[in-house]
Amino acid sequence: MDLIPKEYYRELEKEIIECPTCATTSFSVLCTKDRYSMDIQSVICKKCSLIYLNPRPTEVEMNNFYENHYRQLYESIKTPTKEYINEGPFIPRANFVLEKIKPYLNKAKSYLDIGCAEGTLIAKVENEHPNVKTFGLEPDKNFGNYAKENSKAEIFLGGYKSFLKEKRESNFDVITCTHVLEHILFPKEFLKGISCLMTQNSIFYIEVPNILDNRVKGVGSVHLGHVMSFDPESLEILLKLSGFEIVEFYEKGLPAKTPSMAIICRLARREQDVKLPSDEKINQKGKLFSTRVCEGKSVRNSKYNFLDILRKKLFVST
């Protein structure tokens, strides 16, 4: 690794930001611990309960980080290899996603994987659904070119903003986005852009780490790459505010490096009722994050069982 994390982060230009979900400027500081001891500050929004980094490096700094340091810092590799893919979580993760989206692919003509990386999921979709036209979006050229060479997909190399401009007249029947949303600086803009690529019959699969999962212990999921840390409730709020409704929710069996959750959603067919958490619940979430993540202690308590609360709220709209 060419950089010393703490010194690197100290030199970055940073800015205080509003909540990426609800634009509120009021927050509480939770801790200044992270995976690489950069002294990154995690806060919780006092309105919607999103946990995010604040202050945060500017967009220019973050773009430079992803272009020049991200893969080496987090993956220790610049270009994927078969050994790298076989030894990582990529194949099991692709199998899980494929199983969940298979009913929709059976009726689909087009499929898009946002943040397709080395293209493992795309290749599996092509193998089982050869009549589906496949597309991928990947900002990392080395990983994107590997996906090009090992699939039949049309792979776009670059950021999502450039992709949206090029494909603004396109629609996709099935879209997946695994472990990407937590990296996005402006998530509502990102999600609204995706909604423009969908029809009322399209579905959107999202997978992110679940920071309040009972298995989380320590700061492994907190780092510069994760500018937001979701739990089921904060993810639901973001999706509803961005014009989506939830179809399915998954929390078990996801073969990710960190405890994760997944949601299948679609464009909302009616106005969404966005219920924000109470001050008490926000305080409970903050305490849970501080205890489990910052202090690395295990906590299992019914009053923190937000998964059960959300599970009761989820339903398939007709």
PDB file of C-alpha atoms in Angstrom:
ATOM      1  CA  MET A   1       0.000   0.000   0.000  1.00  0.00           C
ATOM      2  CA  ASP A   2       1.475   3.347  -1.066  1.00  0.00           C
ATOM      3  CA  LEU A   3      -0.234   5.499   1.538  1.00  0.00           C
ATOM      4  CA  ILE A   4      -0.338   5.715   5.316  1.00  0.00           C
ATOM      5  CA  PRO A   5      -4.097   5.874   6.012  1.00  0.00           C
ATOM      6  CA  LYS A   6      -4.119   8.316   8.921  1.00  0.00           C
ATOM      7  CA  GLU A   7      -1.729  10.769   7.272  1.00  0.00           C
ATOM      8  CA  TYR A   8      -3.535  10.454   3.952  1.00  0.00           C
ATOM      9  CA  TYR A   9      -6.928  11.232   5.489  1.00  0.00           C
ATOM     10  CA  ARG A  10      -5.557  14.141   7.520  1.00  0.00           C
ATOM     11  CA  GLU A  11      -4.422  15.905   4.355  1.00  0.00           C
ATOM     12  CA  LEU A  12      -7.727  15.570   2.497  1.00  0.00           C
ATOM     13  CA  GLU A  13      -9.924  18.636   2.081  1.00  0.00           C
ATOM     14  CA  LYS A  14     -13.151  18.026   3.984  1.00  0.00           C
ATOM     15  CA  GLU A  15     -16.540  19.667   4.385  1.00  0.00           C
ATOM     16  CA  ILE A  16     -19.469  19.519   6.773  1.00  0.00           C
ATOM     17  CA  ILE A  17     -22.452  18.113   4.900  1.00  0.00           C
ATOM     18  CA  GLU A  18     -26.198  17.873   5.379  1.00  0.00           C
ATOM     19  CA  CYS A  19     -27.838  14.484   5.773  1.00  0.00           C
ATOM     20  CA  PRO A  20     -27.657  12.671   2.398  1.00  0.00           C
ATOM     21  CA  THR A  21     -31.187  11.322   2.923  1.00  0.00           C
ATOM     22  CA  CYS A  22     -33.278  14.139   4.399  1.00  0.00           C
ATOM     23  CA  ALA A  23     -30.998  17.208   4.034  1.00  0.00           C
ATOM     24  CA  THR A  24     -31.151  17.961   7.767  1.00  0.00           C
ATOM     25  CA  THR A  25     -28.084  19.669   9.235  1.00  0.00           C
ATOM     26  CA  SER A  26     -28.642  18.455  12.797  1.00  0.00           C
ATOM     27  CA  PHE A  27     -26.641  15.402  13.871  1.00  0.00           C
ATOM     28  CA  SER A  28     -25.010  13.726  16.853  1.00  0.00           C
ATOM     29  CA  VAL A  29     -21.422  12.492  16.829  1.00  0.00           C
ATOM     30  CA  LEU A  30     -21.181   8.749  17.517  1.00  0.00           C
ATOM     31  CA  CYS A  31     -17.448   8.038  17.350  1.00  0.00           C
ATOM     32  CA  THR A  32     -14.162   8.730  15.581  1.00  0.00           C
ATOM     33  CA  LYS A  33     -12.995   5.152  15.091  1.00  0.00           C
ATOM     34  CA  ASP A  34     -12.691   3.258  11.814  1.00  0.00           C
ATOM     35  CA  ARG A  35     -11.066   0.231  10.213  1.00  0.00           C
ATOM     36  CA  TYR A  36      -7.840   2.004   9.223  1.00  0.00           C
ATOM     37  CA  SER A  37      -7.506   4.384  12.217  1.00  0.00           C
ATOM     38  CA  MET A  38      -8.000   7.460  10.039  1.00  0.00           C
ATOM     39  CA  ASP A  39     -10.000   9.230  12.792  1.00  0.00           C
ATOM     40  CA  ILE A  40     -13.073   9.305  10.565  1.00  0.00           C
ATOM     41  CA  GLN A  41     -16.113  10.765  12.336  1.00  0.00           C
ATOM     42  CA  SER A  42     -19.429   8.873  12.215  1.00  0.00           C
ATOM     43  CA  VAL A  43     -22.614  10.787  13.018  1.00  0.00           C
ATOM     44  CA  ILE A  44     -26.334  10.025  13.150  1.00  0.00           C
ATOM     45  CA  CYS A  45     -29.001  12.269  11.640  1.00  0.00           C
ATOM     46  CA  LYS A  46     -31.381  13.582  14.295  1.00  0.00           C
ATOM     47  CA  LYS A  47     -34.320  13.449  11.875  1.00  0.00           C
ATOM     48  CA  CYS A  48     -34.114  10.244   9.795  1.00  0.00           C
ATOM     49  CA  SER A  49     -31.464   8.268  11.757  1.00  0.00           C
ATOM     50  CA  LEU A  50     -29.064   7.742   8.837  1.00  0.00           C
ATOM     51  CA  ILE A  51     -25.510   7.094  10.041  1.00  0.00           C
ATOM     52  CA  TYR A  52     -22.930   8.754   7.796  1.00  0.00           C
ATOM     53  CA  LEU A  53     -19.451  10.290   7.691  1.00  0.00           C
ATOM     54  CA  ASN A  54     -19.329  13.973   8.632  1.00  0.00           C
ATOM     55  CA  PRO A  55     -17.210  15.910   7.909  1.00  0.00           C
ATOM     56  CA  ARG A  56     -16.517  14.150   4.651  1.00  0.00           C
ATOM     57  CA  PRO A  57     -13.817  14.640   2.005  1.00  0.00           C
ATOM     58  CA  THR A  58     -14.992  16.793  -0.892  1.00  0.00           C
ATOM     59  CA  GLU A  59     -16.323  15.211  -4.066  1.00  0.00           C
ATOM     60  CA  VAL A  60     -13.023  15.938  -5.839  1.00  0.00           C
ATOM     61  CA  GLU A  61     -11.062  14.240  -3.064  1.00  0.00           C
ATOM     62  CA  MET A  62     -13.370  11.220  -3.020  1.00  0.00           C
ATOM     63  CA  ASN A  63     -13.176  10.838  -6.797  1.00  0.00           C
ATOM     64  CA  ASN A  64      -9.379  10.875  -6.553  1.00  0.00           C
ATOM     65  CA  PHE A  65      -9.523   8.320  -3.734  1.00  0.00           C
ATOM     66  CA  TYR A  66     -11.603   5.895  -5.787  1.00  0.00           C
ATOM     67  CA  GLU A  67      -9.526   6.403  -8.910  1.00  0.00           C
ATOM     68  CA  ASN A  68      -6.099   6.017  -7.312  1.00  0.00           C
ATOM     69  CA  HIS A  69      -6.311   4.272  -3.945  1.00  0.00           C
ATOM     70  CA  TYR A  70      -9.548   2.372  -3.348  1.00  0.00           C
ATOM     71  CA  ARG A  71      -8.775  -1.000  -4.937  1.00  0.00           C
ATOM     72  CA  GLN A  72      -5.277  -1.183  -3.469  1.00  0.00           C
ATOM     73  CA  LEU A  73      -6.460  -0.198  -0.001  1.00  0.00           C
ATOM     74  CA  TYR A  74      -9.487  -2.490   0.171  1.00  0.00           C
ATOM     75  CA  GLU A  75      -8.794  -5.277  -2.292  1.00  0.00           C
ATOM     76  CA  SER A  76      -4.962  -5.333  -2.409  1.00  0.00           C
ATOM     77  CA  ILE A  77      -5.236  -5.937  -6.150  1.00  0.00           C
ATOM     78  CA  LYS A  78      -5.442  -3.771  -9.265  1.00  0.00           C
ATOM     79  CA  THR A  79      -6.612  -6.325 -11.808  1.00  0.00           C
ATOM     80  CA  PRO A  80      -8.823  -9.321 -10.945  1.00  0.00           C
ATOM     81  CA  THR A  81      -7.680 -12.874 -11.588  1.00  0.00           C
ATOM     82  CA  LYS A  82      -9.486 -16.212 -11.538  1.00  0.00           C
ATOM     83  CA  GLU A  83      -7.781 -17.016  -8.232  1.00  0.00           C
ATOM     84  CA  TYR A  84      -8.950 -13.713  -6.735  1.00  0.00           C
ATOM     85  CA  ILE A  85     -12.534 -14.411  -7.828  1.00  0.00           C
ATOM     86  CA  ASN A  86     -12.552 -18.028  -6.674  1.00  0.00           C
ATOM     87  CA  GLU A  87     -11.145 -17.173  -3.243  1.00  0.00           C
ATOM     88  CA  GLY A  88     -13.458 -14.228  -2.566  1.00  0.00           C
ATOM     89  CA  PRO A  89     -17.195 -13.954  -1.850  1.00  0.00           C
ATOM     90  CA  PHE A  90     -18.008 -13.091  -5.454  1.00  0.00           C
ATOM     91  CA  ILE A  91     -19.337 -16.425  -6.709  1.00  0.00           C
ATOM     92  CA  PRO A  92     -21.496 -17.203  -3.623  1.00  0.00           C
ATOM     93  CA  ARG A  93     -22.795 -13.622  -3.675  1.00  0.00           C
ATOM     94  CA  ALA A  94     -23.661 -13.859  -7.364  1.00  0.00           C
ATOM     95  CA  ASN A  95     -25.456 -17.160  -6.750  1.00  0.00           C
ATOM     96  CA  PHE A  96     -27.542 -15.581  -3.986  1.00  0.00           C
ATOM     97  CA  VAL A  97     -28.518 -12.570  -6.087  1.00  0.00           C
ATOM     98  CA  LEU A  98     -29.313 -14.720  -9.111  1.00  0.00           C
ATOM     99  CA  GLU A  99     -31.645 -16.890  -7.040  1.00  0.00           C
ATOM    100  CA  LYS A 100     -33.583 -13.839  -5.831  1.00  0.00           C
ATOM    101  CA  ILE A 101     -33.930 -12.148  -9.220  1.00  0.00           C
ATOM    102  CA  LYS A 102     -34.523 -15.326 -11.253  1.00  0.00           C
ATOM    103  CA  PRO A 103     -38.358 -14.981 -11.255  1.00  0.00           C
ATOM    104  CA  TYR A 104     -37.976 -11.524 -12.778  1.00  0.00           C
ATOM    105  CA  LEU A 105     -35.269 -12.534 -15.266  1.00  0.00           C
ATOM    106  CA  ASN A 106     -37.585 -15.226 -16.603  1.00  0.00           C
ATOM    107  CA  LYS A 107     -39.773 -12.429 -17.991  1.00  0.00           C
ATOM    108  CA  ALA A 108     -37.005  -9.924 -18.747  1.00  0.00           C
ATOM    109  CA  LYS A 109     -35.406  -8.786 -21.980  1.00  0.00           C
ATOM    110  CA  SER A 110     -32.682  -6.603 -20.450  1.00  0.00           C
ATOM    111  CA  TYR A 111     -30.497  -6.639 -17.334  1.00  0.00           C
ATOM    112  CA  LEU A 112     -28.143  -4.024 -15.873  1.00  0.00           C
ATOM    113  CA  ASP A 113     -25.591  -4.551 -13.088  1.00  0.00           C
ATOM    114  CA  ILE A 114     -24.470  -1.260 -11.531  1.00  0.00           C
ATOM    115  CA  GLY A 115     -20.968  -1.597 -10.127  1.00  0.00           C
ATOM    116  CA  CYS A 116     -20.473  -4.888 -11.934  1.00  0.00           C
ATOM    117  CA  ALA A 117     -16.776  -5.124 -10.931  1.00  0.00           C
ATOM    118  CA  GLU A 118     -15.232  -8.242 -12.520  1.00  0.00           C
ATOM    119  CA  GLY A 119     -18.585  -9.333 -13.975  1.00  0.00           C
ATOM    120  CA  THR A 120     -19.216 -12.567 -12.048  1.00  0.00           C
ATOM    121  CA  LEU A 121     -22.934 -11.883 -11.652  1.00  0.00           C
ATOM    122  CA  ILE A 122     -23.349 -10.824 -15.276  1.00  0.00           C
ATOM    123  CA  ALA A 123     -21.688 -14.021 -16.487  1.00  0.00           C
ATOM    124  CA  LYS A 124     -24.033 -16.128 -14.369  1.00  0.00           C
ATOM    125  CA  VAL A 125     -27.088 -14.265 -15.671  1.00  0.00           C
ATOM    126  CA  GLU A 126     -25.918 -14.859 -19.242  1.00  0.00           C
ATOM    127  CA  ASN A 127     -25.357 -18.543 -18.562  1.00  0.00           C
ATOM    128  CA  GLU A 128     -28.853 -19.140 -17.156  1.00  0.00           C
ATOM    129  CA  HIS A 129     -30.763 -16.565 -19.208  1.00  0.00           C
ATOM    130  CA  PRO A 130     -29.072 -16.422 -22.630  1.00  0.00           C
ATOM    131  CA  ASN A 131     -31.931 -14.465 -24.197  1.00  0.00           C
ATOM    132  CA  VAL A 132     -31.549 -11.538 -21.786  1.00  0.00           C
ATOM    133  CA  LYS A 133     -29.456  -8.645 -23.100  1.00  0.00           C
ATOM    134  CA  THR A 134     -26.858  -7.785 -20.436  1.00  0.00           C
ATOM    135  CA  PHE A 135     -25.268  -4.478 -19.488  1.00  0.00           C
ATOM    136  CA  GLY A 136     -22.767  -3.465 -16.836  1.00  0.00           C
ATOM    137  CA  LEU A 137     -21.525  -0.228 -15.309  1.00  0.00           C
ATOM    138  CA  GLU A 138     -18.082  -0.184 -13.684  1.00  0.00           C
ATOM    139  CA  PRO A 139     -15.921   2.869 -12.865  1.00  0.00           C
ATOM    140  CA  ASP A 140     -12.711   0.853 -12.417  1.00  0.00           C
ATOM    141  CA  LYS A 141     -11.185   0.256 -15.862  1.00  0.00           C
ATOM    142  CA  ASN A 142      -9.194  -2.830 -14.891  1.00  0.00           C
ATOM    143  CA  PHE A 143     -12.189  -4.576 -13.360  1.00  0.00           C
ATOM    144  CA  GLY A 144     -14.519  -3.355 -16.092  1.00  0.00           C
ATOM    145  CA  ASN A 145     -12.245  -4.599 -18.865  1.00  0.00           C
ATOM    146  CA  TYR A 146     -12.060  -7.985 -17.148  1.00  0.00           C
ATOM    147  CA  ALA A 147     -15.868  -8.089 -17.179  1.00  0.00           C
ATOM    148  CA  LYS A 148     -15.833  -7.201 -20.887  1.00  0.00           C
ATOM    149  CA  GLU A 149     -13.429 -10.010 -21.692  1.00  0.00           C
ATOM    150  CA  ASN A 150     -15.339 -12.603 -19.702  1.00  0.00           C
ATOM    151  CA  SER A 151     -18.938 -11.857 -20.667  1.00  0.00           C
ATOM    152  CA  LYS A 152     -21.073 -10.858 -23.628  1.00  0.00           C
ATOM    153  CA  ALA A 153     -22.329  -7.747 -21.873  1.00  0.00           C
ATOM    154  CA  GLU A 154     -22.097  -4.175 -23.003  1.00  0.00           C
ATOM    155  CA  ILE A 155     -19.860  -2.760 -20.244  1.00  0.00           C
ATOM    156  CA  PHE A 156     -19.758   0.990 -19.667  1.00  0.00           C
ATOM    157  CA  LEU A 157     -16.484   2.156 -18.121  1.00  0.00           C
ATOM    158  CA  GLY A 158     -17.035   5.271 -16.031  1.00  0.00           C
ATOM    159  CA  GLY A 159     -19.206   6.866 -13.381  1.00  0.00           C
ATOM    160  CA  TYR A 160     -22.962   6.606 -13.066  1.00  0.00           C
ATOM    161  CA  LYS A 161     -23.534  10.245 -14.062  1.00  0.00           C
ATOM    162  CA  SER A 162     -21.884   9.691 -17.438  1.00  0.00           C
ATOM    163  CA  PHE A 163     -23.781   6.424 -17.847  1.00  0.00           C
ATOM    164  CA  LEU A 164     -27.119   8.114 -17.174  1.00  0.00           C
ATOM    165  CA  LYS A 165     -26.397  10.725 -19.829  1.00  0.00           C
ATOM    166  CA  GLU A 166     -25.529   8.090 -22.416  1.00  0.00           C
ATOM    167  CA  LYS A 167     -28.439   5.779 -21.555  1.00  0.00           C
ATOM    168  CA  ARG A 168     -31.086   8.395 -20.737  1.00  0.00           C
ATOM    169  CA  GLU A 169     -33.413   6.939 -23.380  1.00  0.00           C
ATOM    170  CA  SER A 170     -32.909   3.344 -22.200  1.00  0.00           C
ATOM    171  CA  ASN A 171     -34.956   1.158 -19.858  1.00  0.00           C
ATOM    172  CA  PHE A 172     -33.954  -2.060 -18.129  1.00  0.00           C
ATOM    173  CA  ASP A 173     -36.238  -4.801 -16.841  1.00  0.00           C
ATOM    174  CA  VAL A 174     -33.951  -5.924 -14.012  1.00  0.00           C
ATOM    175  CA  ILE A 175     -31.288  -3.797 -12.305  1.00  0.00           C
ATOM    176  CA  THR A 176     -28.912  -4.911  -9.563  1.00  0.00           C
ATOM    177  CA  CYS A 177     -26.673  -2.834  -7.346  1.00  0.00           C
ATOM    178  CA  THR A 178     -24.688  -4.871  -4.803  1.00  0.00           C
ATOM    179  CA  HIS A 179     -22.511  -3.093  -2.251  1.00  0.00           C
ATOM    180  CA  VAL A 180     -22.491   0.172  -4.166  1.00  0.00           C
ATOM    181  CA  LEU A 181     -25.069   2.448  -2.518  1.00  0.00           C
ATOM    182  CA  GLU A 182     -23.044   2.832   0.697  1.00  0.00           C
ATOM    183  CA  HIS A 183     -20.247   4.372  -1.406  1.00  0.00           C
ATOM    184  CA  ILE A 184     -22.410   6.978  -3.169  1.00  0.00           C
ATOM    185  CA  LEU A 185     -21.966  10.607  -2.085  1.00  0.00           C
ATOM    186  CA  PHE A 186     -25.391  11.768  -3.272  1.00  0.00           C
ATOM    187  CA  PRO A 187     -27.708   8.765  -2.887  1.00  0.00           C
ATOM    188  CA  LYS A 188     -31.024  10.467  -3.697  1.00  0.00           C
ATOM    189  CA  GLU A 189     -29.610  11.827  -6.943  1.00  0.00           C
ATOM    190  CA  PHE A 190     -28.218   8.368  -7.712  1.00  0.00           C
ATOM    191  CA  LEU A 191     -31.522   6.597  -7.006  1.00  0.00           C
ATOM    192  CA  LYS A 192     -33.596   9.112  -8.936  1.00  0.00           C
ATOM    193  CA  GLY A 193     -31.246   8.594 -11.867  1.00  0.00           C
ATOM    194  CA  ILE A 194     -31.804   4.854 -11.688  1.00  0.00           C
ATOM    195  CA  SER A 195     -35.564   5.386 -11.583  1.00  0.00           C
ATOM    196  CA  CYS A 196     -35.271   7.043 -15.008  1.00  0.00           C
ATOM    197  CA  LEU A 197     -33.896   3.751 -16.356  1.00  0.00           C
ATOM    198  CA  MET A 198     -36.930   1.808 -15.125  1.00  0.00           C
ATOM    199  CA  THR A 199     -40.512   1.224 -16.167  1.00  0.00           C
ATOM    200  CA  GLN A 200     -43.425   0.352 -13.887  1.00  0.00           C
ATOM    201  CA  ASN A 201     -42.617  -3.308 -14.541  1.00  0.00           C
ATOM    202  CA  SER A 202     -38.888  -3.064 -13.737  1.00  0.00           C
ATOM    203  CA  ILE A 203     -37.385  -4.282 -10.477  1.00  0.00           C
ATOM    204  CA  PHE A 204     -34.310  -3.030  -8.637  1.00  0.00           C
ATOM    205  CA  TYR A 205     -32.214  -5.271  -6.345  1.00  0.00           C
ATOM    206  CA  ILE A 206     -30.074  -3.441  -3.764  1.00  0.00           C
ATOM    207  CA  GLU A 207     -27.618  -5.025  -1.336  1.00  0.00           C
ATOM    208  CA  VAL A 208     -25.739  -3.099   1.367  1.00  0.00           C
ATOM    209  CA  PRO A 209     -24.063  -3.805   4.719  1.00  0.00           C
ATOM    210  CA  ASN A 210     -26.445  -3.741   7.696  1.00  0.00           C
ATOM    211  CA  ILE A 211     -24.616  -1.779  10.373  1.00  0.00           C
ATOM    212  CA  LEU A 212     -27.085  -2.787  13.119  1.00  0.00           C
ATOM    213  CA  ASP A 213     -27.052  -6.512  12.401  1.00  0.00           C
ATOM    214  CA  ASN A 214     -26.631  -8.566  15.581  1.00  0.00           C
ATOM    215  CA  ARG A 215     -23.408 -10.034  14.164  1.00  0.00           C
ATOM    216  CA  VAL A 216     -21.682  -6.665  13.775  1.00  0.00           C
ATOM    217  CA  LYS A 217     -18.872  -6.177  16.264  1.00  0.00           C
ATOM    218  CA  GLY A 218     -16.097  -3.637  15.819  1.00  0.00           C
ATOM    219  CA  VAL A 219     -15.286  -1.002  13.216  1.00  0.00           C
ATOM    220  CA  GLY A 220     -14.636  -3.296  10.249  1.00  0.00           C
ATOM    221  CA  SER A 221     -17.550  -1.820   8.284  1.00  0.00           C
ATOM    222  CA  VAL A 222     -16.616   1.787   9.070  1.00  0.00           C
ATOM    223  CA  HIS A 223     -14.109   3.267   6.642  1.00  0.00           C
ATOM    224  CA  LEU A 224     -13.646   6.008   4.081  1.00  0.00           C
ATOM    225  CA  GLY A 225     -15.259   3.951   1.336  1.00  0.00           C
ATOM    226  CA  HIS A 226     -18.511   3.617   3.286  1.00  0.00           C
ATOM    227  CA  VAL A 227     -19.771   7.191   3.410  1.00  0.00           C
ATOM    228  CA  MET A 228     -23.121   5.897   4.736  1.00  0.00           C
ATOM    229  CA  SER A 229     -23.988   3.032   7.096  1.00  0.00           C
ATOM    230  CA  PHE A 230     -27.525   1.690   6.665  1.00  0.00           C
ATOM    231  CA  ASP A 231     -29.906  -0.273   8.838  1.00  0.00           C
ATOM    232  CA  PRO A 232     -33.247  -1.571   7.491  1.00  0.00           C
ATOM    233  CA  GLU A 233     -35.191   1.489   8.591  1.00  0.00           C
ATOM    234  CA  SER A 234     -32.803   4.129   7.243  1.00  0.00           C
ATOM    235  CA  LEU A 235     -32.549   2.278   3.920  1.00  0.00           C
ATOM    236  CA  GLU A 236     -36.328   2.075   3.659  1.00  0.00           C
ATOM    237  CA  ILE A 237     -36.655   5.817   4.328  1.00  0.00           C
ATOM    238  CA  LEU A 238     -34.098   6.667   1.635  1.00  0.00           C
ATOM    239  CA  LEU A 239     -35.810   4.446  -0.923  1.00  0.00           C
ATOM    240  CA  LYS A 240     -39.266   5.832  -0.216  1.00  0.00           C
ATOM    241  CA  LEU A 241     -38.058   9.431  -0.391  1.00  0.00           C
ATOM    242  CA  SER A 242     -36.472   8.553  -3.747  1.00  0.00           C
ATOM    243  CA  GLY A 243     -39.709   7.203  -5.231  1.00  0.00           C
ATOM    244  CA  PHE A 244     -39.426   3.445  -4.635  1.00  0.00           C
ATOM    245  CA  GLU A 245     -41.585   0.899  -2.846  1.00  0.00           C
ATOM    246  CA  ILE A 246     -40.308  -2.305  -1.276  1.00  0.00           C
ATOM    247  CA  VAL A 247     -41.291  -5.691  -2.687  1.00  0.00           C
ATOM    248  CA  GLU A 248     -38.977  -8.083  -0.811  1.00  0.00           C
ATOM    249  CA  PHE A 249     -36.519  -7.839   2.080  1.00  0.00           C
ATOM    250  CA  TYR A 250     -33.690 -10.296   2.830  1.00  0.00           C
ATOM    251  CA  GLU A 251     -31.410 -10.455   5.852  1.00  0.00           C
ATOM    252  CA  LYS A 252     -30.397 -14.128   6.058  1.00  0.00           C
ATOM    253  CA  GLY A 253     -27.999 -16.162   3.967  1.00  0.00           C
ATOM    254  CA  LEU A 254     -26.259 -13.264   2.219  1.00  0.00           C
ATOM    255  CA  PRO A 255     -22.657 -14.424   1.577  1.00  0.00           C
ATOM    256  CA  ALA A 256     -20.981 -11.039   2.015  1.00  0.00           C
ATOM    257  CA  LYS A 257     -17.786 -10.202   3.895  1.00  0.00           C
ATOM    258  CA  THR A 258     -19.799  -8.092   6.336  1.00  0.00           C
ATOM    259  CA  PRO A 259     -23.342  -8.732   7.656  1.00  0.00           C
ATOM    260  CA  SER A 260     -25.610  -7.444   4.915  1.00  0.00           C
ATOM    261  CA  MET A 261     -29.207  -7.051   3.805  1.00  0.00           C
ATOM    262  CA  ALA A 262     -30.943  -6.863   0.450  1.00  0.00           C
ATOM    263  CA  ILE A 263     -34.113  -5.304  -0.880  1.00  0.00           C
ATOM    264  CA  ILE A 264     -36.010  -5.777  -4.114  1.00  0.00           C
ATOM    265  CA  CYS A 265     -37.989  -2.669  -4.930  1.00  0.00           C
ATOM    266  CA  ARG A 266     -39.855  -1.041  -7.803  1.00  0.00           C
ATOM    267  CA  LEU A 267     -41.110   2.386  -8.735  1.00  0.00           C
ATOM    268  CA  ALA A 268     -43.772   3.470  -6.266  1.00  0.00           C
ATOM    269  CA  ARG A 269     -47.272   3.064  -7.657  1.00  0.00           C
ATOM    270  CA  ARG A 270     -48.820   5.363  -5.099  1.00  0.00           C
ATOM    271  CA  GLU A 271     -47.655   8.109  -2.772  1.00  0.00           C
ATOM    272  CA  GLN A 272     -45.356   6.685  -0.113  1.00  0.00           C
ATOM    273  CA  ASP A 273     -46.010   7.127   3.593  1.00  0.00           C
ATOM    274  CA  VAL A 274     -42.587   7.972   5.020  1.00  0.00           C
ATOM    275  CA  LYS A 275     -42.612   7.503   8.769  1.00  0.00           C
ATOM    276  CA  LEU A 276     -39.569   8.981  10.463  1.00  0.00           C
ATOM    277  CA  PRO A 277     -38.205   7.428  13.671  1.00  0.00           C
ATOM    278  CA  SER A 278     -38.848   8.965  17.072  1.00  0.00           C
ATOM    279  CA  ASP A 279     -36.125  10.749  19.023  1.00  0.00           C
ATOM    280  CA  GLU A 280     -36.050   7.775  21.376  1.00  0.00           C
ATOM    281  CA  LYS A 281     -35.422   5.310  18.559  1.00  0.00           C
ATOM    282  CA  ILE A 282     -32.707   7.521  17.057  1.00  0.00           C
ATOM    283  CA  ASN A 283     -30.989   7.661  20.444  1.00  0.00           C
ATOM    284  CA  GLN A 284     -31.268   3.869  20.754  1.00  0.00           C
ATOM    285  CA  LYS A 285     -29.687   3.390  17.347  1.00  0.00           C
ATOM    286  CA  GLY A 286     -26.870   5.751  18.243  1.00  0.00           C
ATOM    287  CA  LYS A 287     -26.164   3.902  21.483  1.00  0.00           C
ATOM    288  CA  LEU A 288     -26.251   0.557  19.711  1.00  0.00           C
ATOM    289  CA  PHE A 289     -23.789   1.761  17.060  1.00  0.00           C
ATOM    290  CA  SER A 290     -21.478   3.194  19.707  1.00  0.00           C
ATOM    291  CA  THR A 291     -21.545  -0.015  21.742  1.00  0.00           C
ATOM    292  CA  ARG A 292     -21.317  -2.628  18.987  1.00  0.00           C
ATOM    293  CA  VAL A 293     -19.235  -0.788  16.447  1.00  0.00           C
ATOM    294  CA  CYS A 294     -17.114   1.767  18.280  1.00  0.00           C
ATOM    295  CA  GLU A 295     -16.538  -0.245  21.457  1.00  0.00           C
ATOM    296  CA  GLY A 296     -16.735  -3.673  19.827  1.00  0.00           C
ATOM    297  CA  LYS A 297     -19.131  -5.129  22.396  1.00  0.00           C
ATOM    298  CA  SER A 298     -21.928  -7.587  21.661  1.00  0.00           C
ATOM    299  CA  VAL A 299     -25.441  -6.328  22.402  1.00  0.00           C
ATOM    300  CA  ARG A 300     -28.634  -8.337  21.995  1.00  0.00           C
ATOM    301  CA  ASN A 301     -31.684  -6.550  23.314  1.00  0.00           C
ATOM    302  CA  SER A 302     -35.300  -6.618  22.188  1.00  0.00           C
ATOM    303  CA  LYS A 303     -35.604  -2.845  22.235  1.00  0.00           C
ATOM    304  CA  TYR A 304     -32.958  -2.686  19.501  1.00  0.00           C
ATOM    305  CA  ASN A 305     -34.618  -5.318  17.306  1.00  0.00           C
ATOM    306  CA  PHE A 306     -35.320  -2.981  14.384  1.00  0.00           C
ATOM    307  CA  LEU A 307     -35.289  -5.899  11.930  1.00  0.00           C
ATOM    308  CA  ASP A 308     -38.464  -7.321  13.448  1.00  0.00           C
ATOM    309  CA  ILE A 309     -40.084  -3.890  13.377  1.00  0.00           C
ATOM    310  CA  LEU A 310     -39.293  -3.401   9.690  1.00  0.00           C
ATOM    311  CA  ARG A 311     -40.225  -6.959   8.800  1.00  0.00           C
ATOM    312  CA  LYS A 312     -43.760  -6.354  10.060  1.00  0.00           C
ATOM    313  CA  LYS A 313     -44.013  -3.251   7.877  1.00  0.00           C
ATOM    314  CA  LEU A 314     -42.900  -4.868   4.630  1.00  0.00           C
ATOM    315  CA  PHE A 315     -45.508  -6.112   2.208  1.00  0.00           C
ATOM    316  CA  VAL A 316     -45.956  -6.643  -1.497  1.00  0.00           C
ATOM    317  CA  SER A 317     -48.037  -3.828  -2.932  1.00  0.00           C
ATOM    318  CA  THR A 318     -50.547  -4.756  -5.614  1.00  0.00           C
TER     319      THR A 318
END
